[in-house]
mmCIF file of C-alpha atoms in Angstrom:
data_model
loop_
_atom_site.group_PDB
_atom_site.id
_atom_site.type_symbol
_atom_site.label_atom_id
_atom_site.label_comp_id
_atom_site.label_asym_id
_atom_site.label_seq_id
_atom_site.Cartn_x
_atom_site.Cartn_y
_atom_site.Cartn_z
ATOM 1 C CA LYS A 1 -0.042 0.064 0.066
ATOM 2 C CA ALA A 2 1.356 3.496 -0.733
ATOM 3 C CA GLY A 3 1.840 5.590 2.385
ATOM 4 C CA VAL A 4 0.347 8.855 2.990
ATOM 5 C CA THR A 5 1.456 11.565 0.478
ATOM 6 C CA GLN A 6 1.575 15.254 0.933
ATOM 7 C CA THR A 7 2.094 17.998 -1.803
ATOM 8 C CA PRO A 8 3.847 20.246 -2.115
ATOM 9 C CA ARG A 9 6.768 19.195 -0.024
ATOM 10 C CA TYR A 10 8.172 22.719 0.344
ATOM 11 C CA LEU A 11 6.449 26.121 -0.075
ATOM 12 C CA ILE A 12 7.465 29.802 0.385
ATOM 13 C CA LYS A 13 4.831 32.492 0.696
ATOM 14 C CA THR A 14 4.859 36.051 1.725
ATOM 15 C CA ARG A 15 2.755 37.538 4.569
ATOM 16 C CA GLY A 16 -0.773 38.077 3.808
ATOM 17 C CA GLN A 17 -1.119 35.460 1.052
ATOM 18 C CA GLN A 18 -3.090 32.228 1.300
ATOM 19 C CA VAL A 19 -1.963 28.896 0.893
ATOM 20 C CA THR A 20 -3.401 25.441 0.152
ATOM 21 C CA LEU A 21 -1.782 22.136 1.171
ATOM 22 C CA SER A 22 -3.015 18.588 0.017
ATOM 23 C CA CYS A 23 -3.087 15.229 1.639
ATOM 24 C CA SER A 24 -3.771 11.667 0.229
ATOM 25 C CA PRO A 25 -4.433 9.392 2.775
ATOM 26 C CA ILE A 26 -3.758 5.598 2.716
ATOM 27 C CA SER A 27 -6.214 3.760 0.615
ATOM 28 C CA GLY A 28 -9.229 2.830 2.769
ATOM 29 C CA HIS A 29 -8.259 5.154 5.589
ATOM 30 C CA ARG A 30 -11.234 7.510 6.043
ATOM 31 C CA SER A 31 -9.783 9.769 8.820
ATOM 32 C CA VAL A 32 -7.279 12.378 7.934
ATOM 33 C CA SER A 33 -5.803 14.768 10.541
ATOM 34 C CA TRP A 34 -3.509 17.820 10.376
ATOM 35 C CA TYR A 35 -0.884 18.936 12.654
ATOM 36 C CA GLN A 36 1.442 21.871 12.733
ATOM 37 C CA GLN A 37 5.032 21.288 14.014
ATOM 38 C CA THR A 38 6.990 24.049 15.203
ATOM 39 C CA PRO A 39 10.303 23.933 17.300
ATOM 40 C CA GLY A 40 9.500 23.724 20.871
ATOM 41 C CA GLN A 41 5.866 23.315 20.471
ATOM 42 C CA GLY A 42 6.017 19.873 18.996
ATOM 43 C CA LEU A 43 2.783 18.354 17.228
ATOM 44 C CA GLN A 44 -0.155 20.781 17.503
ATOM 45 C CA PHE A 45 -3.543 19.510 16.494
ATOM 46 C CA LEU A 46 -5.249 21.439 13.766
ATOM 47 C CA PHE A 47 -8.299 19.370 12.785
ATOM 48 C CA GLU A 48 -9.539 15.853 12.024
ATOM 49 C CA TYR A 49 -11.920 15.118 9.071
ATOM 50 C CA PHE A 50 -13.811 11.809 8.792
ATOM 51 C CA SER A 51 -16.040 11.161 5.884
ATOM 52 C CA GLU A 52 -15.981 14.543 4.524
ATOM 53 C CA THR A 53 -16.886 15.914 8.035
ATOM 54 C CA GLN A 54 -14.784 17.762 10.414
ATOM 55 C CA ARG A 55 -15.095 15.638 13.655
ATOM 56 C CA ASN A 56 -12.588 17.610 15.794
ATOM 57 C CA LYS A 57 -10.730 20.860 15.921
ATOM 58 C CA GLY A 58 -7.775 22.106 17.699
ATOM 59 C CA ASN A 59 -7.130 25.618 19.096
ATOM 60 C CA PHE A 60 -6.219 27.683 15.886
ATOM 61 C CA PRO A 61 -7.810 30.722 14.475
ATOM 62 C CA GLY A 62 -10.190 30.753 11.870
ATOM 63 C CA ARG A 63 -7.495 31.415 9.098
ATOM 64 C CA PHE A 64 -6.836 27.716 9.317
ATOM 65 C CA SER A 65 -9.421 25.669 7.582
ATOM 66 C CA GLY A 66 -9.834 22.323 5.776
ATOM 67 C CA ARG A 67 -11.944 19.902 3.969
ATOM 68 C CA GLN A 68 -12.053 16.407 2.888
ATOM 69 C CA PHE A 69 -13.385 15.003 -0.488
ATOM 70 C CA SER A 70 -15.320 11.855 -1.108
ATOM 71 C CA ASN A 71 -12.243 10.056 -1.953
ATOM 72 C CA SER A 72 -11.008 10.998 1.534
ATOM 73 C CA ARG A 73 -8.284 13.298 0.203
ATOM 74 C CA SER A 74 -8.010 16.429 2.325
ATOM 75 C CA GLU A 75 -6.912 19.907 1.775
ATOM 76 C CA MET A 76 -5.874 22.537 4.456
ATOM 77 C CA ASN A 77 -6.012 26.233 3.897
ATOM 78 C CA VAL A 78 -4.410 29.084 5.643
ATOM 79 C CA SER A 79 -5.395 32.520 4.536
ATOM 80 C CA THR A 80 -3.703 35.737 5.469
ATOM 81 C CA LEU A 81 -0.553 34.204 6.243
ATOM 82 C CA GLU A 82 1.623 35.389 9.379
ATOM 83 C CA LEU A 83 5.251 35.029 9.884
ATOM 84 C CA GLY A 84 4.420 32.633 12.760
ATOM 85 C CA ASP A 85 2.553 30.203 10.436
ATOM 86 C CA SER A 86 6.106 28.980 9.236
ATOM 87 C CA ALA A 87 6.164 25.500 10.142
ATOM 88 C CA LEU A 88 5.936 21.754 9.033
ATOM 89 C CA TYR A 89 2.462 20.667 8.391
ATOM 90 C CA LEU A 90 1.803 17.001 8.829
ATOM 91 C CA CYS A 91 -1.198 15.082 7.566
ATOM 92 C CA ALA A 92 -1.927 11.755 9.141
ATOM 93 C CA SER A 93 -4.370 9.335 8.147
ATOM 94 C CA SER A 94 -5.862 6.658 10.545
ATOM 95 C CA VAL A 95 -7.396 3.186 10.749
ATOM 96 C CA VAL A 96 -9.352 2.060 13.775
ATOM 97 C CA LEU A 97 -7.889 -0.885 15.652
ATOM 98 C CA ALA A 98 -9.547 -3.330 17.871
ATOM 99 C CA GLY A 99 -10.610 -1.496 20.726
ATOM 100 C CA GLY A 100 -11.612 1.578 18.847
ATOM 101 C CA VAL A 101 -8.310 3.115 18.994
ATOM 102 C CA ASN A 102 -6.909 5.220 15.857
ATOM 103 C CA GLU A 103 -3.358 4.372 14.926
ATOM 104 C CA GLN A 104 -2.075 7.376 12.809
ATOM 105 C CA PHE A 105 0.148 7.094 9.909
ATOM 106 C CA PHE A 106 1.946 10.310 8.971
ATOM 107 C CA GLY A 107 2.908 11.832 5.561
ATOM 108 C CA PRO A 108 6.297 13.465 5.109
ATOM 109 C CA GLY A 109 4.953 16.968 5.866
ATOM 110 C CA THR A 110 4.889 20.116 3.861
ATOM 111 C CA ARG A 111 7.387 22.657 4.830
ATOM 112 C CA LEU A 112 5.802 26.274 4.734
ATOM 113 C CA THR A 113 7.979 29.340 5.049
ATOM 114 C CA VAL A 114 6.367 32.687 5.360
ATOM 115 C CA LEU A 115 8.671 35.516 4.332
ATOM 116 C CA ASP B 1 -3.829 23.655 26.346
ATOM 117 C CA GLN B 2 -1.169 21.153 26.811
ATOM 118 C CA GLN B 3 -2.773 18.219 27.727
ATOM 119 C CA VAL B 4 0.461 16.041 27.034
ATOM 120 C CA LYS B 5 3.693 17.324 28.177
ATOM 121 C CA GLN B 6 7.248 16.012 27.628
ATOM 122 C CA ASN B 7 9.334 18.228 29.767
ATOM 123 C CA SER B 8 12.738 17.253 28.406
ATOM 124 C CA PRO B 9 13.299 18.731 24.938
ATOM 125 C CA SER B 10 16.394 16.901 24.687
ATOM 126 C CA LEU B 11 18.270 13.763 26.003
ATOM 127 C CA SER B 12 21.838 12.660 25.263
ATOM 128 C CA VAL B 13 22.788 9.144 25.908
ATOM 129 C CA GLN B 14 25.934 6.917 25.379
ATOM 130 C CA GLU B 15 25.481 3.935 23.001
ATOM 131 C CA GLY B 16 24.678 0.601 24.859
ATOM 132 C CA ARG B 17 23.135 2.552 27.855
ATOM 133 C CA ILE B 18 19.512 2.993 28.622
ATOM 134 C CA SER B 19 17.353 5.750 27.288
ATOM 135 C CA ILE B 20 14.393 7.007 29.346
ATOM 136 C CA LEU B 21 12.066 9.362 27.821
ATOM 137 C CA ASN B 22 9.107 10.863 30.104
ATOM 138 C CA CYS B 23 5.763 12.077 29.244
ATOM 139 C CA ASP B 24 3.038 13.357 31.568
ATOM 140 C CA TYR B 25 -0.761 14.061 30.630
ATOM 141 C CA THR B 26 -3.506 15.994 32.292
ATOM 142 C CA ASN B 27 -6.611 14.258 30.755
ATOM 143 C CA SER B 28 -7.904 11.307 32.821
ATOM 144 C CA MET B 29 -10.157 10.390 29.800
ATOM 145 C CA PHE B 30 -7.027 9.365 27.664
ATOM 146 C CA ASP B 31 -7.000 5.583 27.507
ATOM 147 C CA TYR B 32 -4.406 4.641 24.951
ATOM 148 C CA PHE B 33 -1.002 6.023 24.681
ATOM 149 C CA LEU B 34 1.591 5.875 21.821
ATOM 150 C CA TRP B 35 5.100 6.949 21.093
ATOM 151 C CA TYR B 36 6.272 8.052 17.649
ATOM 152 C CA LYS B 37 9.676 8.465 16.261
ATOM 153 C CA LYS B 38 10.581 11.124 13.724
ATOM 154 C CA TYR B 39 13.656 11.559 11.649
ATOM 155 C CA PRO B 40 14.462 14.938 9.742
ATOM 156 C CA ALA B 41 12.578 15.379 6.693
ATOM 157 C CA GLU B 42 10.208 12.573 7.490
ATOM 158 C CA GLY B 43 6.838 12.126 9.160
ATOM 159 C CA PRO B 44 6.430 10.701 12.588
ATOM 160 C CA THR B 45 6.288 6.750 12.450
ATOM 161 C CA PHE B 46 4.497 4.762 15.166
ATOM 162 C CA LEU B 47 6.879 2.888 17.637
ATOM 163 C CA ILE B 48 5.023 1.437 20.413
ATOM 164 C CA SER B 49 1.659 1.787 22.195
ATOM 165 C CA ILE B 50 -0.083 0.934 25.511
ATOM 166 C CA SER B 51 -3.526 0.599 26.543
ATOM 167 C CA SER B 52 -4.686 2.281 29.800
ATOM 168 C CA ILE B 53 -5.468 -1.303 31.111
ATOM 169 C CA LYS B 54 -1.993 -2.424 31.064
ATOM 170 C CA ASP B 55 1.242 -0.900 33.020
ATOM 171 C CA LYS B 56 3.936 -2.255 30.648
ATOM 172 C CA ASN B 57 4.267 -3.207 27.243
ATOM 173 C CA GLU B 58 7.583 -4.492 25.638
ATOM 174 C CA ASP B 59 8.600 -4.876 22.044
ATOM 175 C CA GLY B 60 12.138 -5.729 21.538
ATOM 176 C CA ARG B 61 14.459 -3.064 22.868
ATOM 177 C CA PHE B 62 11.539 -0.592 23.440
ATOM 178 C CA THR B 63 9.442 -0.873 26.741
ATOM 179 C CA VAL B 64 6.606 1.733 27.513
ATOM 180 C CA PHE B 65 5.575 1.923 31.030
ATOM 181 C CA LEU B 66 2.371 3.520 32.272
ATOM 182 C CA ASN B 67 1.535 5.018 35.681
ATOM 183 C CA LYS B 68 -2.128 6.005 35.658
ATOM 184 C CA SER B 69 -2.351 7.237 39.155
ATOM 185 C CA ALA B 70 0.636 9.725 38.196
ATOM 186 C CA LYS B 71 -0.787 10.051 34.906
ATOM 187 C CA HIS B 72 3.029 9.393 33.600
ATOM 188 C CA LEU B 73 4.359 7.271 31.106
ATOM 189 C CA SER B 74 7.865 6.645 29.853
ATOM 190 C CA LEU B 75 9.729 4.926 27.173
ATOM 191 C CA HIS B 76 12.766 2.976 27.700
ATOM 192 C CA ILE B 77 15.166 2.111 25.081
ATOM 193 C CA VAL B 78 17.690 -0.597 26.080
ATOM 194 C CA PRO B 79 20.544 -0.831 24.738
ATOM 195 C CA SER B 80 20.538 2.494 22.968
ATOM 196 C CA GLN B 81 21.904 2.771 19.513
ATOM 197 C CA PRO B 82 23.052 5.629 17.292
ATOM 198 C CA GLY B 83 20.204 4.755 14.872
ATOM 199 C CA ASP B 84 17.795 5.505 17.634
ATOM 200 C CA SER B 85 18.794 9.171 17.595
ATOM 201 C CA ALA B 86 15.640 11.049 16.578
ATOM 202 C CA VAL B 87 12.824 13.107 18.030
ATOM 203 C CA TYR B 88 10.299 11.087 19.910
ATOM 204 C CA PHE B 89 6.772 12.350 20.456
ATOM 205 C CA CYS B 90 4.418 10.825 23.191
ATOM 206 C CA ALA B 91 0.780 10.672 22.056
ATOM 207 C CA ALA B 92 -2.317 10.213 24.212
ATOM 208 C CA SER B 93 -5.609 9.106 22.476
ATOM 209 C CA GLY B 94 -9.251 9.250 23.968
ATOM 210 C CA ARG B 95 -12.439 9.109 22.084
ATOM 211 C CA ASN B 96 -11.793 10.753 18.527
ATOM 212 C CA ASP B 97 -8.959 12.818 19.946
ATOM 213 C CA MET B 98 -5.457 12.473 19.912
ATOM 214 C CA ARG B 99 -2.842 14.849 21.587
ATOM 215 C CA PHE B 100 0.980 14.937 21.211
ATOM 216 C CA GLY B 101 3.656 16.164 23.280
ATOM 217 C CA ALA B 102 6.380 18.710 22.085
ATOM 218 C CA GLY B 103 8.877 15.999 21.586
ATOM 219 C CA THR B 104 12.308 14.999 23.044
ATOM 220 C CA ARG B 105 15.217 14.865 20.909
ATOM 221 C CA LEU B 106 17.202 11.973 21.765
ATOM 222 C CA THR B 107 20.938 11.702 20.670
ATOM 223 C CA VAL B 108 22.755 8.502 21.089
ATOM 224 C CA LYS B 109 26.564 8.918 21.052
ATOM 225 C CA PRO B 110 28.840 6.174 19.577
#
């Protein structure tokens, strides 16, 4: 099975612009989660989508949004970029294990630099 | 809100010795705990997990211990190898919710 793929891998934007990141989950996985990784803050949860619906949301401003398509592919959008949005954005797809636990499989991430 | 905390941002250990990485959580609703390992330029990969009904889970050189009363878990790596050098993330999972710690960078010196 192919792993989680994210595009683009690297992106440079300027303040005020908007950006869209894409994630293709592992085939058969219906849940997709997005995380922001910055030095010292670790992995900060952005949101989770399941069957095209946002199921969970972290504490990020409304500039951060996402969606999921019927084929489970997901996009994340950040509008009005700020310098502090520079980070590695990770996508994870998950499968439910016995007992209802989600095991997450991460993509390689998109490195966003805001100048 | 930091529901999962890894208070040591870095740890350096000599090859062959034990590495102990610690993690604390605040939400008693978490019932499953995982450790992920991350190399530069790659996404985190699953390493080992433990259910809240257990207090220990072992997989080769890796052992995770859970102390529910203290809301604390730890990852032991014995013996440590240079290839173990990476960032380790602790994660806690509840119903439809997973939270990660800030990570601990482990360096294993030859």
